[in-house]
PDB file of C-alpha atoms in Angstrom:
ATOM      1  CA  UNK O   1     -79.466 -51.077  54.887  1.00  0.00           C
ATOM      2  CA  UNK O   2     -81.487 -52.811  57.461  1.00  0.00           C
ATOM      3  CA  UNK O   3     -84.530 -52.503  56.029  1.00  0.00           C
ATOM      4  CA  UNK O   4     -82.973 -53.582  52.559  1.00  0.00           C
ATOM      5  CA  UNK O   5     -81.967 -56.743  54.301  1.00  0.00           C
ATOM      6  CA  UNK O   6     -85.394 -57.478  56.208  1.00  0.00           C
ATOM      7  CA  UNK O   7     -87.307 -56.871  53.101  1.00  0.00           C
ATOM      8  CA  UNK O   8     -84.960 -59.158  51.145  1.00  0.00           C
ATOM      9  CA  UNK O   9     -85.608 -62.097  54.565  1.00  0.00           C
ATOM     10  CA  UNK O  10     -88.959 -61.709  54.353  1.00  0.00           C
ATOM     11  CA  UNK O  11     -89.089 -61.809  49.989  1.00  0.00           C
ATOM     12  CA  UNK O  12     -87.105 -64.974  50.660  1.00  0.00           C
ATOM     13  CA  UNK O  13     -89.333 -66.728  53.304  1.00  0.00           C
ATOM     14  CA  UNK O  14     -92.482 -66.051  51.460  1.00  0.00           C
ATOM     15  CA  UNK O  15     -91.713 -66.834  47.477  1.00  0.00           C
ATOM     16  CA  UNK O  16     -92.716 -70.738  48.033  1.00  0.00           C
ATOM     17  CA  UNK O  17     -89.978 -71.483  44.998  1.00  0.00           C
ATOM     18  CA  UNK O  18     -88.419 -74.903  45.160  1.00  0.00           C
ATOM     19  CA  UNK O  19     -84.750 -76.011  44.379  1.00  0.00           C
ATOM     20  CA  UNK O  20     -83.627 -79.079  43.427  1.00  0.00           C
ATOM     21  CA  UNK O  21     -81.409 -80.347  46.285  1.00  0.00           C
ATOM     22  CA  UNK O  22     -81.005 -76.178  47.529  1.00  0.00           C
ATOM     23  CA  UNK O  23     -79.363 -75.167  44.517  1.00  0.00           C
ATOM     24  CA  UNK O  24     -77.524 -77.602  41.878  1.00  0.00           C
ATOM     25  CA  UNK O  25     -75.179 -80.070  43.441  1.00  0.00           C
ATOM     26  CA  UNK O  26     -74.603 -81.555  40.671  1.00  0.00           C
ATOM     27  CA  UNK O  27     -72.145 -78.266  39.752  1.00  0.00           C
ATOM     28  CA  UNK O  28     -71.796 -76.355  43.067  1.00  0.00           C
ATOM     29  CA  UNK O  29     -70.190 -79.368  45.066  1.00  0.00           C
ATOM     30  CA  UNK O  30     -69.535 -79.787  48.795  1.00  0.00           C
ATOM     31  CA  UNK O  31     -66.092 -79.275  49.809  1.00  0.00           C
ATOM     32  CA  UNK O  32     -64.626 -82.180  51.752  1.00  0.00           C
ATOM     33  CA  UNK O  33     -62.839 -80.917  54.202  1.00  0.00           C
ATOM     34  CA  UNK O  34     -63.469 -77.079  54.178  1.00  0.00           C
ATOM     35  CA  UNK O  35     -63.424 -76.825  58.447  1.00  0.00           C
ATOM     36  CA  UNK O  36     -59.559 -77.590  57.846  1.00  0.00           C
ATOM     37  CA  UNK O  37     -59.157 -75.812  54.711  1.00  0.00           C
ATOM     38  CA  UNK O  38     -61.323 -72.651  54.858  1.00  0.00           C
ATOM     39  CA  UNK O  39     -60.446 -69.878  57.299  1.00  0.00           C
ATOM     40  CA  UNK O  40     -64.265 -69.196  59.498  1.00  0.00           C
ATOM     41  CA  UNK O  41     -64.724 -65.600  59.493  1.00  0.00           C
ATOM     42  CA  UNK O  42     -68.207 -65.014  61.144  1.00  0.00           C
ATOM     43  CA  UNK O  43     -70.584 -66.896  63.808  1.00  0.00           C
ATOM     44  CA  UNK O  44     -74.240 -65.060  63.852  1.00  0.00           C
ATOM     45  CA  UNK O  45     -77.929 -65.720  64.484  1.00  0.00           C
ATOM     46  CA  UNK O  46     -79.582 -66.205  61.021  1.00  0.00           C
ATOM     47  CA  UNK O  47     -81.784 -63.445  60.217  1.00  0.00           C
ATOM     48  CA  UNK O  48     -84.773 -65.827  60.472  1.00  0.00           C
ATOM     49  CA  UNK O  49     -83.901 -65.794  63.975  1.00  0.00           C
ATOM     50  CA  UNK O  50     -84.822 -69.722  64.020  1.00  0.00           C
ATOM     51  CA  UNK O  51     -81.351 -70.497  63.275  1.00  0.00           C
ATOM     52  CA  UNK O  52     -77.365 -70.171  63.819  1.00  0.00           C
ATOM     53  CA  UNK O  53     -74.925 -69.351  61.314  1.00  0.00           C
ATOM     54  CA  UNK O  54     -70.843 -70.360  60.809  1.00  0.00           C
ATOM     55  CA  UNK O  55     -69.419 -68.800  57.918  1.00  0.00           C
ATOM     56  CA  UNK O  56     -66.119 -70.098  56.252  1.00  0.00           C
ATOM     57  CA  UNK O  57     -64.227 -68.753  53.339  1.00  0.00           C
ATOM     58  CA  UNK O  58     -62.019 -70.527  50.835  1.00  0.00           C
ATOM     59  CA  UNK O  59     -58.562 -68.524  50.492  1.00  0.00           C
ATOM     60  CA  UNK O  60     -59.203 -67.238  46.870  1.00  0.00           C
ATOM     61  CA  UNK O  61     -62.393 -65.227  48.156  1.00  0.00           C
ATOM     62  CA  UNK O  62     -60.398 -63.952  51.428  1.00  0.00           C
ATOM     63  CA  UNK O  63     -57.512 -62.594  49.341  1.00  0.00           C
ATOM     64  CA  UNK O  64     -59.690 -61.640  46.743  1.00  0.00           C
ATOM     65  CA  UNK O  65     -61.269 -59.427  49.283  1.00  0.00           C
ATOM     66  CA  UNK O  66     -58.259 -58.080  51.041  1.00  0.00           C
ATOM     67  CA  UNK O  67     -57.511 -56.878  48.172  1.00  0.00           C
ATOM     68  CA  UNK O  68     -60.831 -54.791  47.531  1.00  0.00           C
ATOM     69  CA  UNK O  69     -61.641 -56.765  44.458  1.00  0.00           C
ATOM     70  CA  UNK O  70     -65.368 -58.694  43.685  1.00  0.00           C
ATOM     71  CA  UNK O  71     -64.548 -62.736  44.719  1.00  0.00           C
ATOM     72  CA  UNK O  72     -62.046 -64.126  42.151  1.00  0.00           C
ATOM     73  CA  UNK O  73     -63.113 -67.073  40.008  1.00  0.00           C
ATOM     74  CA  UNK O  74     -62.501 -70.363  42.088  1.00  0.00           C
ATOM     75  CA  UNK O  75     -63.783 -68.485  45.495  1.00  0.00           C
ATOM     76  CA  UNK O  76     -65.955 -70.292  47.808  1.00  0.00           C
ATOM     77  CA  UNK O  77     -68.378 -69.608  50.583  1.00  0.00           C
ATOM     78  CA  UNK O  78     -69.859 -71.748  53.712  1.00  0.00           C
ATOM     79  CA  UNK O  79     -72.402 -71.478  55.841  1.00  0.00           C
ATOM     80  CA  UNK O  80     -73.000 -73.888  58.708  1.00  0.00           C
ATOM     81  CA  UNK O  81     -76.607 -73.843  59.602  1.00  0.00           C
ATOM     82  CA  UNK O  82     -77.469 -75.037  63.108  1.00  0.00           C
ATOM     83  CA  UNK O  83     -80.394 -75.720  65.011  1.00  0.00           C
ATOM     84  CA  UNK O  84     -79.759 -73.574  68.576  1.00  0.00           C
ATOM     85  CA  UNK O  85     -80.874 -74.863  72.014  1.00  0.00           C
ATOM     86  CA  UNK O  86     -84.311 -74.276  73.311  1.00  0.00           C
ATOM     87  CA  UNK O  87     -85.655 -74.597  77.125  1.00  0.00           C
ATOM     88  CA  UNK O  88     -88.166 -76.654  79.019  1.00  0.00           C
ATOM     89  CA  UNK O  89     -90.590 -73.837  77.257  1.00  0.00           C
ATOM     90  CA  UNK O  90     -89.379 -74.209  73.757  1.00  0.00           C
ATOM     91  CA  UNK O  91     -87.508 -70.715  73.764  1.00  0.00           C
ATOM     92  CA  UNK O  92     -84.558 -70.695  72.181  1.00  0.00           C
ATOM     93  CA  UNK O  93     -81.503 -70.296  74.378  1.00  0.00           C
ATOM     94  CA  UNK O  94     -79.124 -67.055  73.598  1.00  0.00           C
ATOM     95  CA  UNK O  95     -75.609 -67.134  74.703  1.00  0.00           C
ATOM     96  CA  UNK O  96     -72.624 -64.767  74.594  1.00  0.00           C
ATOM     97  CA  UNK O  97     -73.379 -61.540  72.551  1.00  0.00           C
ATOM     98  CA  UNK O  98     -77.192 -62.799  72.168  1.00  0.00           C
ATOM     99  CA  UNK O  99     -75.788 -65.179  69.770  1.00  0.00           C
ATOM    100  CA  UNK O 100     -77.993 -68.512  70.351  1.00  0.00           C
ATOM    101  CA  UNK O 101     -76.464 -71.689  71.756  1.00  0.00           C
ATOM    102  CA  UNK O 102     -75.907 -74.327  69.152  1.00  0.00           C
ATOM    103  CA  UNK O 103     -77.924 -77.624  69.274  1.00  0.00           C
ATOM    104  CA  UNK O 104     -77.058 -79.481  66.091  1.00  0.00           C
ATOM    105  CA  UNK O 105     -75.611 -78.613  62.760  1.00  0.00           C
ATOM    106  CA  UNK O 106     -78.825 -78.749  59.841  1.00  0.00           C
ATOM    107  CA  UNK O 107     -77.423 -77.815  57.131  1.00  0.00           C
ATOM    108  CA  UNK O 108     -74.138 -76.861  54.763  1.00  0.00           C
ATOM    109  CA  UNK O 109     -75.102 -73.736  52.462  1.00  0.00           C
ATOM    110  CA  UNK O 110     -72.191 -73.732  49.229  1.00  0.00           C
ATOM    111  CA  UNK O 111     -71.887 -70.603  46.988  1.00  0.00           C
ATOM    112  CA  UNK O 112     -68.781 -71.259  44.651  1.00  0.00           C
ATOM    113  CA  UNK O 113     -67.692 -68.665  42.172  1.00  0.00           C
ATOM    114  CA  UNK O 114     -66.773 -69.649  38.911  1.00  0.00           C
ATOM    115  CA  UNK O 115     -66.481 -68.149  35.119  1.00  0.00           C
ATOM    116  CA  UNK O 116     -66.076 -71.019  33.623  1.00  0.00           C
ATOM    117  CA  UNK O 117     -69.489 -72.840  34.853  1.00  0.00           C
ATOM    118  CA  UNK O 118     -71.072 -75.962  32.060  1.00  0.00           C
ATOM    119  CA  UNK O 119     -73.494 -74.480  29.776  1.00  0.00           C
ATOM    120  CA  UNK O 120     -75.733 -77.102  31.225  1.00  0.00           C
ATOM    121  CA  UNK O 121     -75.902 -75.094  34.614  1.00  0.00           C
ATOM    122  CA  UNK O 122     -78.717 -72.901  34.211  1.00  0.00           C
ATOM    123  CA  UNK O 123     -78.246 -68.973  34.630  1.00  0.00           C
ATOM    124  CA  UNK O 124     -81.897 -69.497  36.485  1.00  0.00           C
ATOM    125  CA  UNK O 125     -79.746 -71.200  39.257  1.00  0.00           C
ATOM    126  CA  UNK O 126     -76.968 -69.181  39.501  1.00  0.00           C
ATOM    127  CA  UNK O 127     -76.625 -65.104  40.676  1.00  0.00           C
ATOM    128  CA  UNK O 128     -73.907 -63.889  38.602  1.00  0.00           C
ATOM    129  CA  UNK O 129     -71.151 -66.174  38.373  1.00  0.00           C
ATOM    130  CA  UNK O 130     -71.836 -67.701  41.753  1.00  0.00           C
ATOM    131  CA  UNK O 131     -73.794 -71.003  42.213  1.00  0.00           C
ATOM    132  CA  UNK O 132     -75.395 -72.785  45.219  1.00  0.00           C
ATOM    133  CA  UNK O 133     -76.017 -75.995  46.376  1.00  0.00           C
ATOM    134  CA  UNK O 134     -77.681 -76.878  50.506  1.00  0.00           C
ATOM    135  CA  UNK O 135     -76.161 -80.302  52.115  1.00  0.00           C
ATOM    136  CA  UNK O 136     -77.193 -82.558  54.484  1.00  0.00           C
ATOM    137  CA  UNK O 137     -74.102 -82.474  58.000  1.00  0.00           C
ATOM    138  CA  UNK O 138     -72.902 -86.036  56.050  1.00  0.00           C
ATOM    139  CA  UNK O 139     -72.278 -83.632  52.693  1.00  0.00           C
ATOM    140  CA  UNK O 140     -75.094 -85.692  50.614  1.00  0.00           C
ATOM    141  CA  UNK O 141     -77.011 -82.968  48.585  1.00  0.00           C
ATOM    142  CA  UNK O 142     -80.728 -81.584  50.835  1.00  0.00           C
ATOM    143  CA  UNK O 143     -83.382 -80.499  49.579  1.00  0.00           C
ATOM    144  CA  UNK O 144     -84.590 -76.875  50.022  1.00  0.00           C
ATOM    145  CA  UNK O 145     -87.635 -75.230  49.594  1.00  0.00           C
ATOM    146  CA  UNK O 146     -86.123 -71.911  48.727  1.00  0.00           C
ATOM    147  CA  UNK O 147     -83.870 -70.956  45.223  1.00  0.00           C
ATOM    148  CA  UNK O 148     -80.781 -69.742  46.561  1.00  0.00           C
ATOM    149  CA  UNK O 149     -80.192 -67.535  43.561  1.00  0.00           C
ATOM    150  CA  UNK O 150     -83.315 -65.598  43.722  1.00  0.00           C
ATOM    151  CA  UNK O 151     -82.594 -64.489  47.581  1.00  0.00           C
ATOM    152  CA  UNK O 152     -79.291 -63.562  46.565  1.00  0.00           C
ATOM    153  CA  UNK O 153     -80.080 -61.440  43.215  1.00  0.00           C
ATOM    154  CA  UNK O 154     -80.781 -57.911  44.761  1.00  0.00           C
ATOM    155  CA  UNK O 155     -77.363 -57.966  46.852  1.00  0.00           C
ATOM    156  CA  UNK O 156     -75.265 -57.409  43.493  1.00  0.00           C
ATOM    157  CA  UNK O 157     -73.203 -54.377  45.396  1.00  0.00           C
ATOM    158  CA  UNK O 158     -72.336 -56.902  47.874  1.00  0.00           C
ATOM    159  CA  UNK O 159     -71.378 -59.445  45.420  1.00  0.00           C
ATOM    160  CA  UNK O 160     -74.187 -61.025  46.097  1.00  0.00           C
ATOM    161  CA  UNK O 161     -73.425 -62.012  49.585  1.00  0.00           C
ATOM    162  CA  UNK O 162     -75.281 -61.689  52.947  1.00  0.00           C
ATOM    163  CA  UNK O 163     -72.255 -61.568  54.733  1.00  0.00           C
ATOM    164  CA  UNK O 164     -70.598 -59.708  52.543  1.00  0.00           C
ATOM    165  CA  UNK O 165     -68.822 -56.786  54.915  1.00  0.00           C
ATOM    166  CA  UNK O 166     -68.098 -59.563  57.488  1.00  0.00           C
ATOM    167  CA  UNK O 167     -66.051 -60.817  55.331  1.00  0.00           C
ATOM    168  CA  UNK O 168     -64.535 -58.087  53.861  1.00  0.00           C
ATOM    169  CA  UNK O 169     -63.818 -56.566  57.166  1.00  0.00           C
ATOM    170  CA  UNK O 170     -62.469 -60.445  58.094  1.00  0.00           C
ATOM    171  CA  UNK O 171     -60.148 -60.295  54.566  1.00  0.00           C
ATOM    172  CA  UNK O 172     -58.575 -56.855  55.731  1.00  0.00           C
ATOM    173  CA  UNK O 173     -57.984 -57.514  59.504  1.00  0.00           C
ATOM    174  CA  UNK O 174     -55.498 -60.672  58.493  1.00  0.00           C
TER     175      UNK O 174
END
């Protein structure tokens, strides 16, 4: 499973394939207010190991999960992307756990699940029934030189999610 996931990383930072705005926020849009409404499930070091991660999880994916089902329709997924702290020498600074110390937030990474998406939202963009769209910390739409959907393709038995048995394992503790 490791290496599955490393290979997948490495596909990822190497395919130069460029998304309009990270994804398509003109369908997959940012959720005002998700750090009230969403439940976080999971802090980690991204596996870049340039960046920090905070993942949140609407309640329809969280239940969805508990229940050992896929993500139901109407599910959504967050993850915070920070910049961590570096020292005098430029070496990033780890805390607790080796997690790194956060610096700044970057980014907000959307994946919303829907059956019901517009014909107008390309299957090109989208991995299964889930779509994606990268924000700026202010929620206006960022630009990304990566297609979410094609890093996200090859983890179909984990409904095509990185975190996937974080947050199953989150869903069935509570």
């Amino acid at each position: 499973m490791k290496h599955r996931f490393k290979l997948i990383t490495l596909v990822c930072t190497l395919l130069p394939f460029y998304a309009h705005g990270g994804g398509d926020p003109d369908f997959v849009k940012f959720p005002e207010g998700y750090q009230q409404a969403f439940t976080q499930y999971d802090t980690a070091n991204r596996a870049n190991q340039k960046q920090v991660a905070k993942f949140y999880a609407n309640e329809t994916a969280i239940a969805s999960y508990k229940k050992g089902e896929e993500a139901a329709s109407g599910s959504v997924v967050i993850m915070e992307i920070y910049e961590p702290k570096k020292d005098e020498a430029g070496k990033i600074i780890s805390g607790k756990e080796g997690i790194f110390e956060i610096e700044k937030l970057a980014a907000v990474a959307v994946m919303e699940k829907r059956g019901d998406w517009d014909k107008a939202f390309s299957q090109d963009n989208r991995t299964g029934d889930w779509g994606f769209a990268v924000y700026n910390p202010d929620g206006t739409p960022k630009s990304n030189d990566l297609n979410c959907a094609q890093c996200h393709t090859p983890l179909k038995n984990q409904d095509y999610l990185f975190s996937f048995q974080k947050l199953v394992d989150f869903a069935k503790k509570n």
